[in-house]
Short mmCIF file of C-alpha atoms in Angstrom, two decimals:
data_model
loop_
_atom_site.label_atom_id
_atom_site.label_comp_id
_atom_site.label_asym_id
_atom_site.label_seq_id
_atom_site.Cartn_x
_atom_site.Cartn_y
_atom_site.Cartn_z
CA UNK H 26 -38.20 -7.65 -85.55
CA UNK H 27 -35.34 -7.73 -88.24
CA UNK H 28 -36.74 -8.56 -91.39
CA UNK H 29 -35.73 -11.93 -92.52
CA UNK H 30 -33.33 -12.29 -95.16
CA UNK H 31 -32.85 -15.44 -94.04
CA UNK H 32 -30.35 -17.66 -92.43
CA UNK H 33 -27.56 -20.21 -93.15
CA UNK H 34 -27.80 -23.59 -92.18
CA UNK H 35 -24.51 -24.93 -89.46
CA UNK H 36 -23.88 -21.76 -88.60
CA UNK H 37 -23.38 -21.34 -84.44
CA UNK H 38 -22.50 -23.66 -82.10
CA UNK H 39 -24.09 -22.86 -78.59
CA UNK H 40 -21.98 -23.29 -75.55
CA UNK H 41 -24.11 -24.70 -72.73
CA UNK H 42 -22.94 -24.48 -68.93
CA UNK H 43 -23.40 -25.83 -66.26
CA UNK H 44 -23.17 -27.48 -62.51
CA UNK H 45 -25.22 -29.64 -60.37
CA UNK H 46 -28.70 -27.96 -62.16
CA UNK H 47 -30.22 -31.56 -63.85
CA UNK H 48 -33.21 -30.14 -62.71
CA UNK H 49 -32.91 -27.56 -65.33
CA UNK H 50 -30.08 -28.07 -67.77
CA UNK H 51 -32.44 -30.03 -70.34
CA UNK H 52 -34.36 -27.76 -71.02
CA UNK H 53 -31.83 -25.38 -72.11
CA UNK H 54 -30.47 -27.06 -74.14
CA UNK H 55 -33.35 -28.19 -75.47
CA UNK H 56 -34.27 -24.45 -76.35
CA UNK H 57 -31.04 -23.77 -77.91
CA UNK H 58 -32.31 -27.17 -80.43
CA UNK H 59 -35.47 -25.65 -80.88
CA UNK H 60 -33.51 -22.74 -82.45
CA UNK H 61 -33.74 -24.75 -86.04
CA UNK H 62 -31.07 -25.38 -88.89
CA UNK H 63 -28.81 -22.40 -88.46
CA UNK H 64 -27.71 -23.87 -84.64
CA UNK H 65 -24.53 -27.06 -86.30
CA UNK H 66 -23.78 -27.70 -82.94
CA UNK H 67 -24.87 -27.53 -79.29
CA UNK H 68 -21.99 -28.20 -76.33
CA UNK H 69 -22.59 -28.95 -73.15
CA UNK H 70 -19.96 -28.51 -71.04
CA UNK H 71 -21.25 -30.62 -67.75
CA UNK H 72 -18.70 -28.89 -65.24
CA UNK H 73 -18.10 -32.47 -63.02
CA UNK H 74 -21.42 -32.72 -61.96
CA UNK H 75 -22.36 -35.40 -58.86
CA UNK H 76 -26.37 -34.69 -59.54
CA UNK H 77 -26.90 -37.44 -62.85
CA UNK H 78 -26.67 -33.97 -64.94
CA UNK H 79 -23.89 -35.23 -67.51
CA UNK H 80 -26.07 -38.65 -67.74
CA UNK H 81 -29.17 -36.50 -68.74
CA UNK H 82 -27.62 -34.60 -71.13
CA UNK H 83 -26.01 -38.35 -72.72
CA UNK H 84 -29.05 -39.63 -72.73
CA UNK H 85 -30.19 -36.39 -74.41
CA UNK H 86 -27.10 -36.33 -76.91
CA UNK H 87 -27.76 -40.14 -77.42
CA UNK H 88 -31.41 -39.47 -79.45
CA UNK H 89 -29.46 -35.87 -81.05
CA UNK H 90 -26.74 -35.98 -83.05
CA UNK H 91 -25.96 -31.93 -83.08
CA UNK H 92 -25.65 -32.35 -79.37
CA UNK H 93 -21.71 -32.89 -77.80
CA UNK H 94 -20.82 -33.12 -73.90
CA UNK H 95 -18.23 -32.28 -72.38
CA UNK H 96 -17.44 -33.38 -68.81
CA UNK H 97 -14.93 -32.09 -67.15
CA UNK H 98 -13.06 -33.53 -64.70
CA UNK H 99 -11.66 -31.48 -61.82
CA UNK H 100 -14.84 -28.32 -61.09
CA UNK H 101 -13.82 -24.95 -62.00
CA UNK H 102 -15.82 -22.84 -59.76
CA UNK H 103 -16.68 -20.74 -62.37
CA UNK H 104 -18.21 -20.08 -65.53
CA UNK H 105 -15.19 -18.71 -67.07
CA UNK H 106 -13.57 -22.71 -67.47
CA UNK H 107 -16.54 -23.98 -69.40
CA UNK H 108 -17.54 -21.45 -71.45
CA UNK H 109 -13.66 -21.23 -72.59
CA UNK H 110 -13.74 -25.02 -73.30
CA UNK H 111 -16.55 -23.87 -75.25
CA UNK H 112 -14.77 -21.68 -77.41
CA UNK H 113 -12.55 -24.13 -77.80
CA UNK H 114 -14.34 -26.90 -79.16
CA UNK H 115 -16.42 -25.04 -81.42
CA UNK H 116 -16.39 -25.24 -85.38
CA UNK H 117 -19.06 -22.86 -86.13
CA UNK H 118 -18.46 -19.70 -87.32
CA UNK H 119 -20.50 -18.34 -85.02
CA UNK H 120 -21.07 -18.67 -81.73
CA UNK H 121 -23.14 -17.89 -78.53
CA UNK H 122 -23.66 -18.86 -74.33
CA UNK H 123 -26.05 -20.35 -72.77
CA UNK H 124 -26.40 -20.93 -68.81
CA UNK H 125 -28.06 -23.71 -67.63
CA UNK H 126 -30.87 -22.54 -65.50
CA UNK H 127 -32.15 -20.59 -68.65
CA UNK H 128 -32.96 -20.31 -72.50
CA UNK H 129 -33.06 -18.87 -75.67
CA UNK H 130 -36.78 -18.37 -76.82
CA UNK H 131 -37.85 -18.99 -80.34
CA UNK H 132 -35.92 -16.81 -83.34
CA UNK H 133 -33.19 -15.76 -81.30
CA UNK H 134 -30.59 -17.73 -82.98
CA UNK H 135 -32.03 -16.46 -86.39
CA UNK H 136 -32.76 -12.46 -85.63
CA UNK H 137 -29.20 -12.43 -84.47
CA UNK H 138 -27.67 -14.44 -87.08
CA UNK H 139 -29.61 -11.73 -89.63
CA UNK H 140 -28.20 -8.86 -88.20
CA UNK H 141 -24.82 -10.42 -88.39
CA UNK H 142 -24.85 -11.12 -91.57
CA UNK H 143 -26.05 -8.38 -93.13
CA UNK H 144 -23.99 -5.39 -91.29
CA UNK H 145 -20.61 -7.93 -91.43
CA UNK H 146 -21.11 -7.61 -87.82
CA UNK H 147 -18.15 -9.73 -85.82
CA UNK H 148 -21.02 -9.07 -82.73
CA UNK H 149 -24.81 -9.09 -82.53
CA UNK H 150 -26.46 -8.45 -79.69
CA UNK H 151 -30.15 -8.55 -78.65
CA UNK H 152 -33.05 -8.06 -75.17
CA UNK H 153 -32.40 -9.54 -72.54
CA UNK H 154 -35.52 -10.01 -70.14
CA UNK H 155 -35.05 -11.15 -66.26
CA UNK H 156 -38.06 -13.46 -65.75
CA UNK H 157 -38.57 -14.44 -62.35
CA UNK H 158 -40.13 -17.31 -61.03
CA UNK H 159 -42.13 -18.69 -60.20
CA UNK H 160 -43.88 -15.39 -60.68
CA UNK H 161 -43.17 -15.51 -64.58
CA UNK H 162 -42.71 -11.72 -63.88
CA UNK H 163 -40.05 -10.10 -66.79
CA UNK H 164 -37.82 -7.15 -66.03
CA UNK H 165 -35.87 -6.09 -69.92
CA UNK H 166 -32.16 -5.11 -69.13
CA UNK H 167 -30.80 -2.55 -70.39
CA UNK H 168 -33.45 -1.73 -72.65
CA UNK H 169 -32.38 2.04 -73.83
CA UNK H 170 -29.74 -0.51 -76.24
CA UNK H 171 -32.15 -2.22 -77.23
CA UNK H 172 -35.18 -0.13 -78.47
CA UNK H 173 -34.43 -1.09 -82.41
CA UNK H 174 -32.34 -2.33 -84.60
CA UNK H 175 -28.84 -0.20 -84.49
CA UNK H 176 -25.34 -1.07 -86.12
CA UNK H 177 -22.04 0.60 -83.60
CA UNK H 178 -19.20 0.65 -86.06
CA UNK H 179 -16.93 1.50 -83.39
CA UNK H 180 -17.89 0.57 -79.61
CA UNK H 181 -16.77 4.31 -78.69
CA UNK H 182 -19.92 5.48 -80.68
CA UNK H 183 -22.52 3.92 -78.21
CA UNK H 184 -20.46 3.71 -74.66
CA UNK H 185 -23.74 2.57 -73.40
CA UNK H 186 -22.53 -0.80 -74.46
CA UNK H 187 -20.37 -1.20 -70.94
CA UNK H 188 -23.31 -0.98 -69.31
CA UNK H 189 -24.46 -4.39 -70.73
CA UNK H 190 -21.98 -6.24 -69.45
CA UNK H 191 -23.83 -10.08 -69.70
CA UNK H 192 -22.14 -12.38 -72.75
CA UNK H 193 -25.54 -14.34 -73.28
CA UNK H 194 -27.94 -12.18 -75.08
CA UNK H 195 -25.02 -11.84 -78.16
CA UNK H 196 -23.83 -13.59 -80.93
CA UNK H 197 -19.63 -13.73 -81.63
CA UNK H 198 -18.29 -14.63 -84.67
CA UNK H 199 -15.46 -16.98 -83.44
CA UNK H 200 -12.64 -16.65 -85.62
CA UNK H 201 -13.09 -12.86 -84.02
CA UNK H 202 -12.51 -13.98 -80.07
CA UNK H 203 -9.42 -16.57 -81.52
CA UNK H 204 -7.98 -13.86 -83.47
CA UNK H 205 -8.18 -11.72 -80.73
CA UNK H 206 -7.40 -14.25 -78.28
CA UNK H 207 -10.75 -13.33 -76.18
CA UNK H 208 -11.34 -15.92 -73.36
CA UNK H 209 -13.34 -15.56 -69.76
CA UNK H 210 -10.75 -15.47 -66.78
CA UNK H 211 -10.48 -18.80 -65.87
CA UNK H 212 -11.45 -20.59 -62.64
CA UNK H 213 -13.34 -19.05 -59.81
CA UNK H 214 -13.41 -15.48 -60.75
CA UNK H 215 -17.17 -14.06 -59.91
CA UNK H 216 -18.39 -11.64 -62.58
CA UNK H 217 -15.85 -12.99 -65.28
CA UNK H 218 -18.47 -11.42 -67.75
CA UNK H 219 -17.21 -7.68 -67.06
CA UNK H 220 -14.13 -9.16 -67.84
CA UNK H 221 -14.87 -10.52 -71.25
CA UNK H 222 -16.67 -8.03 -72.49
CA UNK H 223 -14.48 -5.74 -71.44
CA UNK H 224 -12.20 -7.69 -73.89
CA UNK H 225 -14.76 -8.03 -76.96
CA UNK H 226 -15.11 -4.05 -76.51
CA UNK H 227 -11.18 -3.49 -76.78
CA UNK H 228 -11.30 -4.73 -79.85
CA UNK H 229 -13.26 -2.40 -81.17
CA UNK H 230 -15.57 -4.83 -83.25
CA UNK H 231 -18.47 -3.76 -85.97
CA UNK H 232 -21.86 -4.59 -83.66
CA UNK H 233 -25.36 -5.32 -84.81
CA UNK H 234 -28.22 -4.33 -82.14
CA UNK H 235 -31.17 -5.91 -82.60
CA UNK H 236 -34.65 -5.03 -80.51
CA UNK H 237 -35.47 -8.67 -80.42
CA UNK H 238 -36.36 -10.82 -77.04
CA UNK H 239 -33.07 -13.28 -77.84
CA UNK H 240 -31.98 -14.22 -73.99
CA UNK H 241 -33.96 -15.38 -70.91
CA UNK H 242 -32.67 -14.69 -67.68
CA UNK H 243 -34.11 -16.76 -64.67
CA UNK H 244 -34.13 -15.96 -62.03
CA UNK H 245 -34.93 -18.09 -58.97
CA UNK H 246 -34.86 -16.18 -55.41
CA UNK H 247 -35.32 -19.30 -53.73
CA UNK H 248 -33.13 -21.68 -55.20
CA UNK H 249 -31.20 -23.55 -52.43
CA UNK H 250 -27.88 -22.37 -54.52
CA UNK H 251 -28.12 -18.28 -54.98
CA UNK H 252 -26.33 -17.15 -58.53
CA UNK H 253 -23.73 -15.13 -56.90
CA UNK H 254 -25.05 -12.12 -58.74
CA UNK H 255 -28.20 -12.68 -56.56
CA UNK H 256 -25.79 -13.45 -53.18
CA UNK H 257 -24.39 -10.09 -51.94
CA UNK H 258 -25.18 -11.04 -48.28
CA UNK H 259 -20.66 -11.59 -48.09
CA UNK H 260 -19.15 -8.10 -48.41
CA UNK H 261 -16.85 -11.58 -50.31
CA UNK H 262 -19.05 -10.03 -53.07
CA UNK H 263 -18.35 -6.66 -53.22
CA UNK H 264 -14.16 -6.88 -53.27
CA UNK H 265 -15.08 -9.84 -56.64
CA UNK H 266 -17.07 -6.86 -58.13
CA UNK H 267 -14.78 -4.65 -57.39
CA UNK H 268 -11.88 -6.18 -58.45
CA UNK H 269 -13.91 -7.39 -62.33
CA UNK H 270 -14.85 -3.32 -62.44
CA UNK H 271 -11.28 -2.80 -61.94
CA UNK H 272 -10.04 -5.73 -64.72
CA UNK H 273 -12.37 -4.30 -67.17
CA UNK H 274 -11.17 -0.47 -66.51
CA UNK H 275 -7.37 -1.91 -66.86
CA UNK H 276 -8.39 -2.95 -69.92
CA UNK H 277 -10.30 -0.94 -72.26
CA UNK H 278 -8.05 1.66 -71.47
CA UNK H 279 -4.54 -0.47 -72.23
CA UNK H 280 -6.72 -0.60 -75.36
CA UNK H 281 -6.63 3.01 -75.73
CA UNK H 282 -10.42 3.23 -75.23
CA UNK H 283 -10.46 6.66 -72.89
CA UNK H 284 -14.21 7.41 -73.06
CA UNK H 285 -15.36 3.56 -72.72
CA UNK H 286 -12.71 3.44 -70.17
CA UNK H 287 -14.74 6.38 -68.12
CA UNK H 288 -17.69 4.54 -68.89
CA UNK H 289 -17.39 1.64 -67.25
CA UNK H 290 -16.74 3.97 -64.26
CA UNK H 291 -19.57 5.91 -64.78
CA UNK H 292 -21.74 2.42 -65.07
CA UNK H 293 -19.95 1.29 -61.48
CA UNK H 294 -21.21 4.91 -59.84
CA UNK H 295 -24.26 4.07 -61.10
CA UNK H 296 -25.19 0.37 -61.19
CA UNK H 297 -23.13 -1.06 -58.32
CA UNK H 298 -23.14 1.65 -55.89
CA UNK H 299 -26.89 2.00 -55.43
CA UNK H 300 -27.32 -1.48 -56.06
CA UNK H 301 -24.99 -2.13 -53.01
CA UNK H 302 -25.59 0.84 -50.95
CA UNK H 303 -29.64 -0.03 -50.52
CA UNK H 304 -28.87 -2.56 -49.13
CA UNK H 305 -25.95 -1.75 -46.23
CA UNK H 306 -28.25 -1.78 -43.68
CA UNK H 307 -29.27 -5.05 -44.12
CA UNK H 308 -25.93 -5.82 -43.02
CA UNK H 309 -23.65 -6.28 -40.03
CA UNK H 310 -21.67 -3.61 -38.11
CA UNK H 311 -18.00 -5.10 -39.24
CA UNK H 312 -19.72 -5.85 -42.79
CA UNK H 313 -20.52 -2.38 -43.26
CA UNK H 314 -17.71 -1.22 -42.01
CA UNK H 315 -15.51 -3.59 -44.66
CA UNK H 316 -17.70 -2.49 -47.39
CA UNK H 317 -16.90 1.28 -47.03
CA UNK H 318 -13.23 0.36 -46.95
CA UNK H 319 -13.06 -0.93 -50.42
CA UNK H 320 -15.19 0.95 -51.86
CA UNK H 321 -13.04 3.50 -50.80
CA UNK H 322 -9.77 1.98 -51.83
CA UNK H 323 -11.95 1.55 -55.70
CA UNK H 324 -12.90 4.69 -55.71
CA UNK H 325 -9.24 6.57 -54.73
CA UNK H 326 -8.19 5.73 -58.63
CA UNK H 327 -11.53 8.10 -59.75
CA UNK H 328 -11.05 11.97 -61.50
CA UNK H 329 -13.36 14.36 -61.49
CA UNK H 330 -13.98 13.71 -64.95
CA UNK H 331 -14.93 9.91 -63.80
CA UNK H 332 -17.19 11.27 -61.13
CA UNK H 333 -18.60 14.19 -63.45
CA UNK H 334 -19.70 11.52 -66.06
CA UNK H 335 -21.63 9.26 -63.01
CA UNK H 336 -25.56 10.34 -62.92
CA UNK H 337 -25.95 12.16 -59.41
CA UNK H 338 -26.91 9.67 -56.89
CA UNK H 339 -24.26 7.40 -57.12
CA UNK H 340 -21.69 10.35 -58.12
CA UNK H 341 -23.36 11.76 -54.68
CA UNK H 342 -22.88 8.36 -52.11
CA UNK H 343 -19.42 7.86 -53.66
CA UNK H 344 -18.34 10.76 -52.74
CA UNK H 345 -20.11 10.86 -49.53
CA UNK H 346 -17.77 7.21 -49.04
CA UNK H 347 -14.62 9.21 -50.13
CA UNK H 348 -15.07 11.78 -47.38
CA UNK H 349 -15.82 9.58 -44.61
CA UNK H 350 -13.28 7.02 -42.72
CA UNK H 351 -16.37 4.78 -41.22
CA UNK H 352 -19.97 4.31 -42.64
CA UNK H 353 -22.25 7.35 -42.04
CA UNK H 354 -25.87 8.59 -43.27
CA UNK H 355 -26.98 5.00 -43.97
CA UNK H 356 -30.51 5.59 -44.47
CA UNK H 357 -30.34 9.21 -46.05
CA UNK H 358 -27.82 7.05 -48.82
CA UNK H 359 -30.33 4.38 -49.02
CA UNK H 360 -33.24 6.84 -50.04
CA UNK H 361 -30.39 8.03 -52.25
CA UNK H 362 -29.86 5.33 -53.80
CA UNK H 363 -33.35 4.20 -54.53
CA UNK H 364 -35.26 4.35 -57.85
CA UNK H 365 -36.62 7.21 -58.11
CA UNK H 366 -33.96 9.12 -56.22
CA UNK H 367 -34.45 10.20 -53.05
CA UNK H 368 -32.28 13.64 -51.21
CA UNK H 369 -35.21 13.14 -47.78
CA UNK H 370 -33.82 15.91 -45.09
CA UNK H 371 -31.85 17.98 -43.29
CA UNK H 372 -30.86 19.76 -46.27
CA UNK H 373 -27.93 21.94 -46.02
CA UNK H 374 -25.55 24.32 -47.43
CA UNK H 375 -22.16 25.30 -47.54
CA UNK H 376 -21.29 28.71 -46.07
CA UNK H 377 -21.89 30.65 -49.41
CA UNK H 378 -24.66 29.49 -49.49
CA UNK H 379 -24.66 26.26 -52.07
CA UNK H 380 -26.48 22.44 -51.04
CA UNK H 381 -24.44 21.00 -49.90
CA UNK H 382 -24.47 16.98 -48.45
CA UNK H 383 -24.73 17.74 -44.80
CA UNK H 384 -22.96 20.26 -42.92
CA UNK H 385 -19.46 19.04 -42.05
CA UNK H 386 -19.21 17.33 -45.08
CA UNK H 387 -19.80 20.90 -48.00
CA UNK H 388 -16.86 18.93 -49.81
CA UNK H 389 -19.86 16.68 -50.89
CA UNK H 390 -22.02 19.32 -53.39
CA UNK H 391 -25.18 19.18 -54.62
CA UNK H 392 -25.69 21.89 -56.78
CA UNK H 393 -26.97 19.84 -59.42
CA UNK H 394 -30.70 19.70 -57.64
CA UNK H 395 -30.78 23.61 -58.01
CA UNK H 396 -30.78 23.03 -62.56
CA UNK H 397 -32.03 19.86 -62.97
CA UNK H 398 -35.99 19.72 -64.56
CA UNK H 399 -37.79 19.10 -61.41
CA UNK H 400 -39.32 16.43 -62.76
CA UNK H 401 -36.32 14.74 -62.77
CA UNK H 402 -35.55 16.17 -58.61
CA UNK H 403 -34.71 13.25 -56.17
CA UNK H 404 -38.26 14.66 -54.17
CA UNK H 405 -38.26 13.14 -50.68
CA UNK H 406 -42.53 12.35 -49.55
CA UNK H 407 -42.67 10.32 -46.17
CA UNK H 408 -46.00 7.95 -45.97
CA UNK H 409 -47.87 7.03 -43.10
CA UNK H 410 -50.18 3.54 -43.78
CA UNK H 411 -52.06 2.02 -40.71
CA UNK H 412 -54.76 -0.39 -41.15
CA UNK H 413 -57.73 0.04 -39.11
CA UNK H 414 -60.48 -1.67 -39.32
CA UNK H 415 -63.14 1.26 -39.49
CA UNK H 416 -60.67 2.88 -42.48
CA UNK H 417 -57.35 2.32 -43.68
CA UNK H 418 -56.12 6.29 -44.60
CA UNK H 419 -53.27 6.69 -46.60
CA UNK H 420 -50.47 10.08 -45.59
CA UNK H 421 -47.97 11.50 -47.45
CA UNK H 422 -45.61 14.31 -46.74
CA UNK H 423 -44.14 16.10 -49.36
CA UNK H 424 -40.07 17.26 -48.42
CA UNK H 425 -39.54 21.75 -49.36
CA UNK H 426 -35.72 20.86 -51.23
CA UNK H 427 -33.82 24.40 -51.86
CA UNK H 428 -36.83 26.00 -52.72
CA UNK H 429 -37.51 24.19 -55.82
CA UNK H 430 -40.87 22.62 -54.26
CA UNK H 431 -42.14 25.60 -52.88
CA UNK H 432 -40.85 27.54 -56.50
CA UNK H 433 -43.11 24.77 -58.72
CA UNK H 434 -45.89 25.36 -56.55
CA UNK H 435 -47.60 21.22 -55.23
CA UNK H 436 -50.99 21.23 -56.30
CA UNK H 437 -51.76 17.63 -55.81
CA UNK H 438 -50.70 14.03 -55.85
CA UNK H 439 -52.29 10.72 -57.17
CA UNK H 440 -51.25 7.12 -55.59
CA UNK H 441 -51.65 4.60 -56.79
CA UNK H 442 -50.42 0.26 -55.89
CA UNK H 443 -48.92 -1.50 -57.79
CA UNK H 444 -48.34 -5.46 -58.11
CA UNK H 445 -45.31 -6.42 -57.81
CA UNK H 446 -45.66 -9.63 -59.84
CA UNK H 447 -47.51 -8.08 -62.42
CA UNK H 448 -47.19 -4.75 -63.50
CA UNK H 449 -49.46 -4.27 -65.56
CA UNK H 450 -52.42 -4.69 -62.56
CA UNK H 451 -52.41 -1.29 -60.53
CA UNK H 452 -55.15 -0.52 -57.40
CA UNK H 453 -55.74 3.69 -57.96
CA UNK H 454 -55.98 5.26 -54.67
CA UNK H 455 -56.75 8.04 -55.77
CA UNK H 456 -56.04 12.55 -56.07
CA UNK H 457 -55.86 14.42 -53.18
CA UNK H 458 -54.61 18.23 -53.03
CA UNK H 459 -51.29 18.85 -51.46
CA UNK H 460 -51.88 21.84 -49.00
CA UNK H 461 -48.91 23.42 -46.29
CA UNK H 462 -48.25 21.18 -42.93
CA UNK H 463 -48.32 24.56 -41.89
CA UNK H 464 -46.65 27.70 -42.22
CA UNK H 465 -43.32 28.13 -42.74
CA UNK H 466 -43.18 24.41 -42.44
CA UNK H 467 -41.58 23.53 -45.55
CA UNK H 468 -43.74 20.48 -45.94
CA UNK H 469 -47.33 19.72 -48.07
CA UNK H 470 -49.86 17.20 -46.62
CA UNK H 471 -52.51 14.77 -48.56
CA UNK H 472 -54.21 12.13 -47.03
CA UNK H 473 -56.41 9.28 -48.95
CA UNK H 474 -58.85 6.66 -47.79
CA UNK H 475 -57.46 3.12 -49.19
CA UNK H 476 -59.98 0.83 -50.10
CA UNK H 477 -58.50 -2.89 -50.06
CA UNK H 478 -61.96 -4.53 -51.69
CA UNK H 479 -59.65 -4.72 -55.12
CA UNK H 480 -56.46 -5.39 -53.31
CA UNK H 481 -57.81 -8.37 -51.99
CA UNK H 482 -59.09 -9.46 -55.39
CA UNK H 483 -56.22 -10.18 -55.85
CA UNK H 484 -55.08 -12.37 -53.95
CA UNK H 485 -52.40 -13.13 -51.70
CA UNK H 486 -49.62 -10.58 -53.25
CA UNK H 487 -47.23 -7.85 -53.06
CA UNK H 488 -48.44 -4.08 -53.71
CA UNK H 489 -46.11 -1.50 -54.92
CA UNK H 490 -47.10 2.09 -54.07
CA UNK H 491 -46.38 5.29 -56.85
CA UNK H 492 -46.95 8.42 -56.88
CA UNK H 493 -47.49 11.26 -59.41
CA UNK H 494 -46.92 14.83 -57.57
CA UNK H 495 -48.29 17.23 -59.88
CA UNK H 496 -48.08 21.15 -59.70
CA UNK H 497 -48.43 25.00 -60.74
CA UNK H 498 -46.16 25.13 -63.42
CA UNK H 499 -47.77 21.99 -65.38
CA UNK H 500 -44.43 19.91 -64.48
CA UNK H 501 -45.26 16.54 -62.87
CA UNK H 502 -43.15 14.01 -60.98
CA UNK H 503 -43.44 10.58 -60.62
CA UNK H 504 -41.87 8.43 -57.34
CA UNK H 505 -42.04 6.31 -54.82
CA UNK H 506 -42.62 7.77 -50.96
CA UNK H 507 -40.19 7.26 -47.84
CA UNK H 508 -41.55 4.03 -45.38
CA UNK H 509 -42.61 6.18 -42.28
CA UNK H 510 -41.50 3.80 -39.06
CA UNK H 511 -43.50 4.16 -35.54
CA UNK H 512 -45.61 3.50 -33.45
CA UNK H 513 -49.06 1.01 -35.26
CA UNK H 514 -46.61 1.84 -38.23
CA UNK H 515 -44.71 -0.75 -40.61
CA UNK H 516 -46.66 -3.97 -38.41
CA UNK H 517 -49.29 -7.32 -39.54
CA UNK H 518 -52.80 -5.84 -38.91
CA UNK H 519 -55.66 -8.25 -39.33
CA UNK H 520 -58.69 -6.72 -40.66
CA UNK H 521 -62.26 -8.53 -40.49
CA UNK H 522 -63.74 -8.57 -43.74
CA UNK H 523 -67.27 -10.03 -45.21
CA UNK H 524 -65.84 -11.46 -47.88
CA UNK H 525 -62.65 -12.89 -46.92
CA UNK H 526 -63.70 -13.46 -43.08
CA UNK H 527 -60.15 -12.16 -42.31
CA UNK H 528 -57.30 -9.47 -44.13
CA UNK H 529 -53.77 -9.37 -43.59
CA UNK H 530 -52.49 -6.07 -44.65
CA UNK H 531 -48.25 -5.62 -43.43
CA UNK H 532 -47.84 -2.04 -45.33
CA UNK H 533 -43.20 -2.42 -44.87
CA UNK H 534 -40.15 -0.80 -46.09
CA UNK H 535 -38.35 -2.14 -49.32
CA UNK H 536 -34.60 -2.66 -49.39
CA UNK H 537 -34.25 0.95 -50.35
CA UNK H 538 -37.00 2.05 -48.08
CA UNK H 539 -39.99 2.84 -49.79
CA UNK H 540 -43.46 2.25 -49.06
CA UNK H 541 -44.85 -1.24 -50.17
CA UNK H 542 -48.41 -3.29 -48.58
CA UNK H 543 -48.15 -7.12 -48.70
CA UNK H 544 -51.71 -8.28 -48.58
CA UNK H 545 -53.47 -11.33 -47.64
CA UNK H 546 -57.09 -12.32 -47.85
CA UNK H 547 -58.76 -15.32 -45.81
CA UNK H 548 -56.89 -17.79 -44.08
CA UNK H 549 -55.28 -19.59 -46.45
CA UNK H 550 -53.71 -16.31 -47.93
CA UNK H 551 -52.18 -15.48 -44.16
CA UNK H 552 -50.94 -19.04 -44.30
CA UNK H 553 -48.81 -19.07 -47.98
CA UNK H 554 -47.71 -14.78 -46.69
CA UNK H 555 -45.96 -16.78 -43.82
CA UNK H 556 -44.41 -20.34 -45.71
CA UNK H 557 -43.08 -17.43 -48.87
CA UNK H 558 -41.02 -15.09 -46.00
CA UNK H 559 -40.29 -18.64 -43.61
CA UNK H 560 -38.67 -19.41 -46.96
CA UNK H 561 -36.93 -16.37 -47.62
CA UNK H 562 -35.22 -16.47 -43.71
CA UNK H 563 -34.25 -19.78 -43.86
CA UNK H 564 -29.97 -20.33 -45.07
CA UNK H 565 -29.07 -20.96 -48.87
CA UNK H 566 -25.93 -21.58 -50.69
CA UNK H 567 -24.64 -19.78 -53.11
CA UNK H 568 -23.60 -21.11 -56.01
CA UNK H 569 -20.44 -21.10 -57.84
CA UNK H 570 -21.34 -18.13 -59.93
CA UNK H 571 -23.23 -16.30 -62.55
#
């Protein structure tokens, strides 16, 4: 937490934007007003809502002089235009943005304002957390940037700033935005944050970073209208994302910020390409072809230095896409895109012996696997889980990787299931010795019994398998496991239970191919799992933008 040096009264405008979000907009506005006297005004821009949102805001404003409501007469179709309206209407020296379905945590404005004032920074930024609802599970966004207080005299001195494309976890000097004419793209422009953030960084501000939580991003995956960052089922979403990334690169390069521009391309490979590649198998053939074509067109502008800056998984996936005109190797790409990454067999070599993606794509090198530390290698582990009344067992198979595994000497594997909604809750499966599957097989196998009592005690829940591989050379690798499919695998099984009557176990593969396990004790628990599953299959409409 930043040391308290006092904050000025009435120095911040908070711009809240919303469209047809009557269920949440007042909570967002109240969280801004609750920031205290530093907030001069909250400007709520209603983007021509039809669900009564504007009326709720007007009623709230009647009793709150710091709240101003701006009602648009035509829906803009996105987030950029209403935010620009807020910039135009702001009267305070500083401003920040808030979406109608999110909240500012207590003390957020003061923490950012203190940092901006102390360091004479045009921009102050803090930690955003993604809060899954209704579970409440929180995941920090770009936590490495906000691990401790810091000052960047210029964005180029901290290139990782390019990875934080959010506009909402930051405080901006109003005159800085206006002097540099920094605005959001107008109308329906998905991923408007990408372009706005690039414009901010291109202007070369001094930035103050604080470890304080300054924004809570609510993620409602079961909402009727998914935010566009969550609704990736249509290929237009990818088209919009590549266009936003292209514009961000051009803005940075046009400002002479070549290092930041390269970092933006590295971020695209590491984040966007991996995220969408994990889900590509879920789409139909026409979507895959369109995605592949769009990606090839976007990556055609990259040069070798752009690829070299990106971490290996995204770089390799991109090179496979560029090397093939048609979609290929999707299951293997999905495993490589996982976090942690898994490089599954086959392990091909070029005629000279160098590791390559495949015999027919020798132009895609995998030489990084020969030099990276073992703790960072994309080791592949297969997992089989067969629920049985007489005893459930977890079978793990570790694959060789161009001689690196045998060289390190596999010894043991520790397995645990981690609660999906509360990562602090773990069920340890146990530790087993890794033994050669057979002479010369290039694999090592371990089998562990799985007790279900601790899993069932948490109620209906989803558990993710986590592994720690230990080697004779003292190294270790934390990873996940590829979920093996086949007869009797990845199917729902009802087991008798003395305590619960029935226990429903469902091993399944996540979007990235990792083994996970749904557990539902008792008839009610099983019914709850089925209801949640059904809700995910029901059609939804997408929100205008996020």
